[in-house]
Amino acid sequence: MRHQLRWDLLLAVVVAAAFALRCLLLIDATGLWSDELYSVGKSFQASPAALIAMLREDTHPPAYYALLWLWGQLLGQSPLTLRLLSWLAYLAGGLVMVAQSRALGGQRGVPLALLLAFCSPFPVRFAIEGKSYALLVLVVALAWWWRRTERPLLYGCAVALASLTHFYGLFLFLATAFWDGWRRRWPMTLAAALAVLPSLGWIAYASSYLLSSRSGSWIGRPDFALLEDTLARAIGVWPIPKLLLLILLLWLLRRRGCQRSQAWSHPDLLDRSGLIPSAVMTGAVVLVSFFKPLAFSRYFVVVLPALLPWLVVQSLDWSLDRCGRWLVNAGLVVLLISWWGPGFAELDPLRFGVREQDQFRAVSQRAAGLVDRYSPRARLLNLSDRMEWSMGRIEQPVSSWQGPRPLRARLADSAPPDELWLATSGPERAMQKKLRPLEEMVEQAGYTCVDAAADLSHGRLLHCRSESRIPGS
């Protein structure tokens, strides 16, 4: 048994390391997408005062962006440093979840914990994304670790960081404080209650934005698409067929008497792993979202540090014969193959740098050195130019991107330009909707526009020339 465990552990370490290394190698394979560019705009400020002023008009609390500002001061402000912070948090968070699984279930659970922590879609997707999710997983995992070991001071520090990293961290530990109070764990309840006060204070400080209709305006009410998208982020592409196959696998194991499980509803395991308060938070968020939309699939990554150790401990209670082991191993191999192949699709450079249906990098490179540039997403393109210049991929821009109002003023000038450029990036329908008003504006002013980047799937760059300057006109 020990010999088999050593081989299982070695294989799991190799596979987990391969996934982590592949993430690192793809760190700059795709351009920054809109949310990452917003992270650049919020964090890579000239001073802490400018940072705080910017974050007061943002949906998220300040801890991640403040850390990113310090990180940028130390290592420089570039796409590499932006995503490297997330990759390091992914490694650290994965190790904490593996350690928690080992503490709850013993050494036998470590191989599966390694595979889930470093290879499953949720961690991989956020491992090289310039957002707060990998850091959130790390601090939540630390909070569950210190809660299980009943270390109120350290638990409170982790809770404070989690609630200041993302408001789902705040929601989670408000639910945990309620649950621990219900169970009369007064030291842990008090630690969590005090630790969330800074986050509540930030809500008061930024209330003019957070309580307005602009905050979270992109989030819809809960529907089947929310469930499907959340499952896709958890188990990968084709989530419903995969879920049905997993249910079929469990049924086959039970049918043949290959499985024995009694721990799934054990209150102590559900409690110590943090799954009960995580479930309470999830249910409350979904319920509230029917009135004030809050539920967003990405945000449910906050549940991962509690769910993963619980799943690992569940697997240890299986008593499998040869047939059962064959079925489980075959299912795990198929799952890993789907995570390695389609699971990396959004991070793969073969997609011409597309990330989350954005191609800002490509537009910045095509428009480098041009003047009179206008876009409905001018701020994001300026941030993209800044990041591309920091990487040495373009020369320092000679002019900035400007929006619709400066374009209207330029066209009304007594000496309008002979040519100008219009650009944007995003999903096809959104690009057409946002860029068409600018295109109509210049056409009415006597310009003719042609597509200068027809090969881009999620970017448009229009070269518009005055008809009086076109040869033969």
Short mmCIF file of N, CA, C and O in Angstrom, two decimals, residues 171-263:
data_model
loop_
_atom_site.label_atom_id
_atom_site.label_comp_id
_atom_site.label_asym_id
_atom_site.label_seq_id
_atom_site.Cartn_x
_atom_site.Cartn_y
_atom_site.Cartn_z
N PHE A 171 -18.99 38.34 2.33
CA PHE A 171 -20.23 37.58 2.47
C PHE A 171 -19.96 36.21 3.11
O PHE A 171 -20.72 35.75 3.97
N LEU A 172 -18.87 35.57 2.65
CA LEU A 172 -18.55 34.24 3.15
C LEU A 172 -18.30 34.25 4.66
O LEU A 172 -18.82 33.39 5.39
N PHE A 173 -17.55 35.21 5.14
CA PHE A 173 -17.18 35.17 6.55
C PHE A 173 -18.22 35.84 7.44
O PHE A 173 -18.21 35.60 8.66
N LEU A 174 -19.12 36.61 6.86
CA LEU A 174 -20.31 36.98 7.64
C LEU A 174 -21.17 35.74 7.89
O LEU A 174 -21.68 35.54 9.00
N ALA A 175 -21.32 34.90 6.85
CA ALA A 175 -22.05 33.64 7.03
C ALA A 175 -21.34 32.73 8.02
O ALA A 175 -21.98 32.06 8.85
N THR A 176 -20.00 32.71 7.97
CA THR A 176 -19.24 31.87 8.89
C THR A 176 -19.37 32.36 10.33
O THR A 176 -19.51 31.55 11.27
N ALA A 177 -19.34 33.68 10.51
CA ALA A 177 -19.51 34.23 11.86
C ALA A 177 -20.89 33.87 12.41
O ALA A 177 -21.03 33.52 13.60
N PHE A 178 -21.90 33.93 11.55
CA PHE A 178 -23.25 33.54 11.97
C PHE A 178 -23.28 32.07 12.37
O PHE A 178 -23.84 31.70 13.41
N TRP A 179 -22.67 31.21 11.54
CA TRP A 179 -22.67 29.78 11.83
C TRP A 179 -21.90 29.45 13.11
O TRP A 179 -22.37 28.67 13.95
N ASP A 180 -20.72 30.05 13.26
CA ASP A 180 -19.93 29.79 14.47
C ASP A 180 -20.63 30.32 15.71
O ASP A 180 -20.53 29.72 16.80
N GLY A 181 -21.33 31.44 15.58
CA GLY A 181 -22.11 31.94 16.70
C GLY A 181 -23.24 30.99 17.06
O GLY A 181 -23.53 30.76 18.25
N TRP A 182 -23.85 30.42 16.05
CA TRP A 182 -24.92 29.43 16.27
C TRP A 182 -24.37 28.22 17.02
O TRP A 182 -25.05 27.65 17.87
N ARG A 183 -23.10 27.86 16.71
CA ARG A 183 -22.47 26.71 17.37
C ARG A 183 -21.75 27.11 18.67
O ARG A 183 -21.05 26.31 19.26
N ARG A 184 -21.89 28.36 19.07
CA ARG A 184 -21.31 28.88 20.31
C ARG A 184 -19.78 28.81 20.34
O ARG A 184 -19.16 28.55 21.37
N ARG A 185 -19.18 29.06 19.19
CA ARG A 185 -17.71 29.18 19.13
C ARG A 185 -17.39 30.67 19.25
O ARG A 185 -17.06 31.33 18.26
N TRP A 186 -17.45 31.19 20.42
CA TRP A 186 -17.38 32.63 20.59
C TRP A 186 -16.04 33.24 20.20
O TRP A 186 -16.03 34.33 19.60
N PRO A 187 -14.89 32.62 20.48
CA PRO A 187 -13.63 33.25 20.04
C PRO A 187 -13.54 33.38 18.52
O PRO A 187 -13.10 34.43 18.01
N MET A 188 -13.97 32.35 17.77
CA MET A 188 -13.90 32.42 16.32
C MET A 188 -14.95 33.39 15.77
O MET A 188 -14.70 34.11 14.80
N THR A 189 -16.11 33.41 16.42
CA THR A 189 -17.15 34.36 16.00
C THR A 189 -16.68 35.80 16.19
O THR A 189 -16.85 36.65 15.30
N LEU A 190 -16.10 36.08 17.34
CA LEU A 190 -15.62 37.43 17.62
C LEU A 190 -14.50 37.82 16.67
O LEU A 190 -14.45 38.96 16.18
N ALA A 191 -13.58 36.88 16.39
CA ALA A 191 -12.47 37.16 15.48
C ALA A 191 -12.98 37.55 14.10
O ALA A 191 -12.52 38.53 13.50
N ALA A 192 -13.96 36.79 13.57
CA ALA A 192 -14.51 37.09 12.25
C ALA A 192 -15.29 38.40 12.26
O ALA A 192 -15.19 39.20 11.32
N ALA A 193 -16.06 38.62 13.32
CA ALA A 193 -16.88 39.84 13.40
C ALA A 193 -16.00 41.09 13.41
O ALA A 193 -16.32 42.10 12.75
N LEU A 194 -14.90 41.05 14.14
CA LEU A 194 -13.99 42.20 14.17
C LEU A 194 -13.24 42.33 12.83
O LEU A 194 -12.99 43.45 12.37
N ALA A 195 -12.92 41.20 12.22
CA ALA A 195 -12.10 41.23 11.01
C ALA A 195 -12.84 41.81 9.81
O ALA A 195 -12.20 42.34 8.89
N VAL A 196 -14.17 41.69 9.78
CA VAL A 196 -14.92 42.22 8.63
C VAL A 196 -15.20 43.71 8.76
O VAL A 196 -15.68 44.33 7.81
N LEU A 197 -14.87 44.30 9.90
CA LEU A 197 -15.16 45.73 10.09
C LEU A 197 -14.44 46.62 9.07
O LEU A 197 -15.04 47.58 8.56
N PRO A 198 -13.15 46.38 8.74
CA PRO A 198 -12.52 47.21 7.72
C PRO A 198 -13.24 47.17 6.38
O PRO A 198 -13.35 48.20 5.70
N SER A 199 -13.72 46.01 5.98
CA SER A 199 -14.44 45.90 4.72
C SER A 199 -15.76 46.67 4.78
O SER A 199 -16.14 47.35 3.82
N LEU A 200 -16.45 46.56 5.90
CA LEU A 200 -17.69 47.33 6.06
C LEU A 200 -17.39 48.83 6.06
O LEU A 200 -18.18 49.62 5.52
N GLY A 201 -16.26 49.20 6.65
CA GLY A 201 -15.85 50.61 6.61
C GLY A 201 -15.58 51.08 5.19
O GLY A 201 -15.92 52.21 4.82
N TRP A 202 -14.97 50.20 4.38
CA TRP A 202 -14.72 50.57 2.98
C TRP A 202 -16.04 50.76 2.23
O TRP A 202 -16.15 51.66 1.39
N ILE A 203 -17.02 49.92 2.51
CA ILE A 203 -18.33 50.08 1.87
C ILE A 203 -18.91 51.45 2.19
O ILE A 203 -19.46 52.13 1.31
N ALA A 204 -18.77 51.87 3.44
CA ALA A 204 -19.26 53.20 3.82
C ALA A 204 -18.48 54.29 3.08
O ALA A 204 -19.07 55.27 2.60
N TYR A 205 -17.17 54.12 2.97
CA TYR A 205 -16.31 55.11 2.31
C TYR A 205 -16.66 55.24 0.83
O TYR A 205 -16.67 56.35 0.28
N ALA A 206 -16.93 54.09 0.18
CA ALA A 206 -17.21 54.10 -1.27
C ALA A 206 -18.70 53.95 -1.56
O ALA A 206 -19.07 53.54 -2.66
N SER A 207 -19.54 54.29 -0.60
CA SER A 207 -20.98 54.05 -0.74
C SER A 207 -21.61 54.80 -1.89
O SER A 207 -22.59 54.35 -2.48
N SER A 208 -21.07 55.97 -2.25
CA SER A 208 -21.68 56.75 -3.33
C SER A 208 -21.66 55.98 -4.64
O SER A 208 -22.56 56.13 -5.47
N TYR A 209 -20.65 55.11 -4.82
CA TYR A 209 -20.62 54.27 -6.02
C TYR A 209 -21.24 52.91 -5.77
O TYR A 209 -22.06 52.43 -6.55
N LEU A 210 -20.86 52.26 -4.66
CA LEU A 210 -21.29 50.89 -4.42
C LEU A 210 -22.80 50.77 -4.28
O LEU A 210 -23.38 49.72 -4.63
N LEU A 211 -23.45 51.79 -3.78
CA LEU A 211 -24.90 51.74 -3.59
C LEU A 211 -25.67 52.36 -4.75
O LEU A 211 -26.89 52.48 -4.70
N SER A 212 -24.95 52.72 -5.81
CA SER A 212 -25.60 53.30 -6.99
C SER A 212 -25.98 52.20 -7.98
O SER A 212 -25.56 51.05 -7.85
N SER A 213 -26.75 52.56 -8.99
CA SER A 213 -27.17 51.60 -10.01
C SER A 213 -26.01 51.18 -10.90
O SER A 213 -26.09 50.17 -11.59
N ARG A 214 -24.91 51.94 -10.90
CA ARG A 214 -23.76 51.59 -11.74
C ARG A 214 -23.02 50.37 -11.23
O ARG A 214 -22.41 49.62 -12.00
N SER A 215 -23.05 50.13 -9.91
CA SER A 215 -22.30 49.03 -9.32
C SER A 215 -22.93 47.69 -9.68
O SER A 215 -24.10 47.45 -9.43
N GLY A 216 -22.13 46.82 -10.29
CA GLY A 216 -22.62 45.48 -10.65
C GLY A 216 -23.70 45.48 -11.70
O GLY A 216 -24.49 44.53 -11.78
N SER A 217 -23.73 46.52 -12.54
CA SER A 217 -24.81 46.64 -13.52
C SER A 217 -24.76 45.55 -14.59
O SER A 217 -25.75 45.32 -15.28
N TRP A 218 -23.61 44.88 -14.76
CA TRP A 218 -23.47 43.83 -15.77
C TRP A 218 -24.00 42.47 -15.28
O TRP A 218 -24.07 41.52 -16.06
N ILE A 219 -24.35 42.35 -14.00
CA ILE A 219 -24.79 41.08 -13.44
C ILE A 219 -26.30 40.94 -13.61
O ILE A 219 -27.06 41.83 -13.24
N GLY A 220 -26.71 39.81 -14.16
CA GLY A 220 -28.14 39.55 -14.34
C GLY A 220 -28.70 38.71 -13.20
O GLY A 220 -27.97 38.27 -12.29
N ARG A 221 -29.99 38.47 -13.24
CA ARG A 221 -30.63 37.64 -12.23
C ARG A 221 -30.29 36.17 -12.46
O ARG A 221 -29.98 35.77 -13.58
N PRO A 222 -30.34 35.36 -11.42
CA PRO A 222 -29.96 33.94 -11.56
C PRO A 222 -30.82 33.22 -12.59
O PRO A 222 -32.04 33.41 -12.65
N ASP A 223 -30.19 32.39 -13.41
CA ASP A 223 -30.89 31.57 -14.39
C ASP A 223 -30.06 30.31 -14.66
O ASP A 223 -29.03 30.09 -14.01
N PHE A 224 -30.51 29.51 -15.61
CA PHE A 224 -29.79 28.27 -15.90
C PHE A 224 -28.39 28.55 -16.44
O PHE A 224 -27.46 27.79 -16.18
N ALA A 225 -28.24 29.66 -17.16
CA ALA A 225 -26.92 30.00 -17.71
C ALA A 225 -25.91 30.23 -16.59
O ALA A 225 -24.73 29.90 -16.74
N LEU A 226 -26.35 30.79 -15.47
CA LEU A 226 -25.45 30.99 -14.32
C LEU A 226 -24.96 29.64 -13.81
O LEU A 226 -23.76 29.47 -13.55
N LEU A 227 -25.87 28.69 -13.67
CA LEU A 227 -25.49 27.35 -13.21
C LEU A 227 -24.53 26.70 -14.19
O LEU A 227 -23.50 26.14 -13.80
N GLU A 228 -24.84 26.76 -15.47
CA GLU A 228 -24.01 26.12 -16.48
C GLU A 228 -22.61 26.74 -16.54
O GLU A 228 -21.61 26.02 -16.63
N ASP A 229 -22.56 28.07 -16.47
CA ASP A 229 -21.26 28.74 -16.52
C ASP A 229 -20.42 28.43 -15.29
O ASP A 229 -19.21 28.23 -15.38
N THR A 230 -21.07 28.37 -14.12
CA THR A 230 -20.35 28.04 -12.89
C THR A 230 -19.80 26.62 -12.96
O THR A 230 -18.65 26.35 -12.57
N LEU A 231 -20.62 25.69 -13.45
CA LEU A 231 -20.16 24.30 -13.60
C LEU A 231 -19.01 24.22 -14.59
O LEU A 231 -18.06 23.45 -14.40
N ALA A 232 -19.10 25.00 -15.68
CA ALA A 232 -18.02 24.98 -16.69
C ALA A 232 -16.71 25.47 -16.09
O ALA A 232 -15.64 24.95 -16.40
N ARG A 233 -16.78 26.45 -15.23
CA ARG A 233 -15.57 26.95 -14.59
C ARG A 233 -15.03 25.95 -13.58
O ARG A 233 -13.83 25.92 -13.29
N ALA A 234 -15.91 25.11 -13.03
CA ALA A 234 -15.49 24.14 -12.01
C ALA A 234 -14.96 22.85 -12.61
O ALA A 234 -13.93 22.32 -12.15
N ILE A 235 -15.63 22.31 -13.65
CA ILE A 235 -15.23 21.01 -14.18
C ILE A 235 -14.85 21.06 -15.65
O ILE A 235 -14.51 20.03 -16.24
N GLY A 236 -14.90 22.24 -16.27
CA GLY A 236 -14.41 22.39 -17.63
C GLY A 236 -15.51 22.41 -18.67
O GLY A 236 -16.70 22.47 -18.35
N VAL A 237 -15.08 22.37 -19.93
CA VAL A 237 -16.02 22.45 -21.05
C VAL A 237 -16.99 21.28 -21.01
O VAL A 237 -16.70 20.23 -20.42
N TRP A 238 -18.13 21.46 -21.67
CA TRP A 238 -19.21 20.47 -21.68
C TRP A 238 -19.61 20.09 -20.25
O TRP A 238 -19.61 18.91 -19.88
N PRO A 239 -19.98 21.04 -19.41
CA PRO A 239 -20.19 20.74 -17.99
C PRO A 239 -21.37 19.81 -17.73
O PRO A 239 -21.28 18.93 -16.87
N ILE A 240 -22.48 19.99 -18.45
CA ILE A 240 -23.66 19.15 -18.18
C ILE A 240 -23.39 17.69 -18.56
O ILE A 240 -23.65 16.79 -17.75
N PRO A 241 -22.86 17.41 -19.78
CA PRO A 241 -22.50 16.01 -20.07
C PRO A 241 -21.51 15.43 -19.08
O PRO A 241 -21.62 14.26 -18.68
N LYS A 242 -20.51 16.23 -18.68
CA LYS A 242 -19.54 15.73 -17.71
C LYS A 242 -20.21 15.40 -16.39
O LYS A 242 -19.92 14.36 -15.76
N LEU A 243 -21.11 16.26 -15.95
CA LEU A 243 -21.79 16.03 -14.69
C LEU A 243 -22.63 14.76 -14.76
O LEU A 243 -22.65 13.95 -13.81
N LEU A 244 -23.31 14.55 -15.89
CA LEU A 244 -24.11 13.33 -16.06
C LEU A 244 -23.22 12.09 -16.06
O LEU A 244 -23.59 11.06 -15.48
N LEU A 245 -22.06 12.18 -16.70
CA LEU A 245 -21.14 11.05 -16.71
C LEU A 245 -20.59 10.75 -15.32
O LEU A 245 -20.41 9.58 -14.95
N LEU A 246 -20.31 11.81 -14.54
CA LEU A 246 -19.84 11.59 -13.17
C LEU A 246 -20.92 10.93 -12.32
O LEU A 246 -20.63 10.03 -11.51
N ILE A 247 -22.17 11.35 -12.52
CA ILE A 247 -23.27 10.72 -11.80
C ILE A 247 -23.41 9.26 -12.21
O ILE A 247 -23.63 8.37 -11.37
N LEU A 248 -23.26 8.99 -13.52
CA LEU A 248 -23.31 7.61 -14.00
C LEU A 248 -22.18 6.78 -13.39
O LEU A 248 -22.39 5.61 -13.01
N LEU A 249 -20.99 7.36 -13.30
CA LEU A 249 -19.86 6.65 -12.71
C LEU A 249 -20.15 6.29 -11.26
O LEU A 249 -19.91 5.15 -10.82
N LEU A 250 -20.68 7.22 -10.50
CA LEU A 250 -21.02 6.95 -9.10
C LEU A 250 -22.08 5.87 -8.99
O LEU A 250 -22.03 5.00 -8.11
N TRP A 251 -23.05 5.91 -9.90
CA TRP A 251 -24.11 4.90 -9.89
C TRP A 251 -23.55 3.52 -10.18
O TRP A 251 -23.92 2.53 -9.52
N LEU A 252 -22.62 3.43 -11.15
CA LEU A 252 -22.00 2.15 -11.47
C LEU A 252 -21.20 1.60 -10.29
O LEU A 252 -21.23 0.40 -10.01
N LEU A 253 -20.50 2.50 -9.61
CA LEU A 253 -19.73 2.07 -8.45
C LEU A 253 -20.64 1.53 -7.34
O LEU A 253 -20.37 0.49 -6.74
N ARG A 254 -21.72 2.23 -7.09
CA ARG A 254 -22.66 1.77 -6.07
C ARG A 254 -23.35 0.48 -6.50
O ARG A 254 -23.58 -0.42 -5.70
N ARG A 255 -23.70 0.41 -7.78
CA ARG A 255 -24.43 -0.75 -8.31
C ARG A 255 -23.62 -2.03 -8.15
O ARG A 255 -24.18 -3.09 -7.85
N ARG A 256 -22.33 -1.95 -8.33
CA ARG A 256 -21.47 -3.12 -8.23
C ARG A 256 -20.94 -3.34 -6.81
O ARG A 256 -20.12 -4.22 -6.58
N GLY A 257 -21.40 -2.50 -5.89
CA GLY A 257 -20.93 -2.66 -4.53
C GLY A 257 -19.49 -2.25 -4.34
O GLY A 257 -18.81 -2.73 -3.43
N CYS A 258 -19.01 -1.38 -5.24
CA CYS A 258 -17.61 -0.98 -5.17
C CYS A 258 -17.40 0.26 -4.31
O CYS A 258 -16.27 0.68 -4.12
N GLN A 259 -18.48 0.85 -3.84
CA GLN A 259 -18.32 2.10 -3.12
C GLN A 259 -19.03 2.02 -1.78
O GLN A 259 -20.13 1.47 -1.67
N ARG A 260 -18.40 2.56 -0.78
CA ARG A 260 -19.02 2.71 0.53
C ARG A 260 -18.74 4.12 1.00
O ARG A 260 -17.59 4.52 1.15
N SER A 261 -19.77 4.91 1.20
CA SER A 261 -19.57 6.30 1.62
C SER A 261 -20.53 6.65 2.72
O SER A 261 -21.74 6.50 2.57
N GLN A 262 -19.99 7.09 3.85
CA GLN A 262 -20.84 7.49 4.96
C GLN A 262 -20.51 8.90 5.44
O GLN A 262 -21.21 9.46 6.25
N ALA A 263 -19.42 9.46 4.93
CA ALA A 263 -18.92 10.72 5.49
C ALA A 263 -19.51 11.97 4.84
O ALA A 263 -19.31 13.06 5.32
#
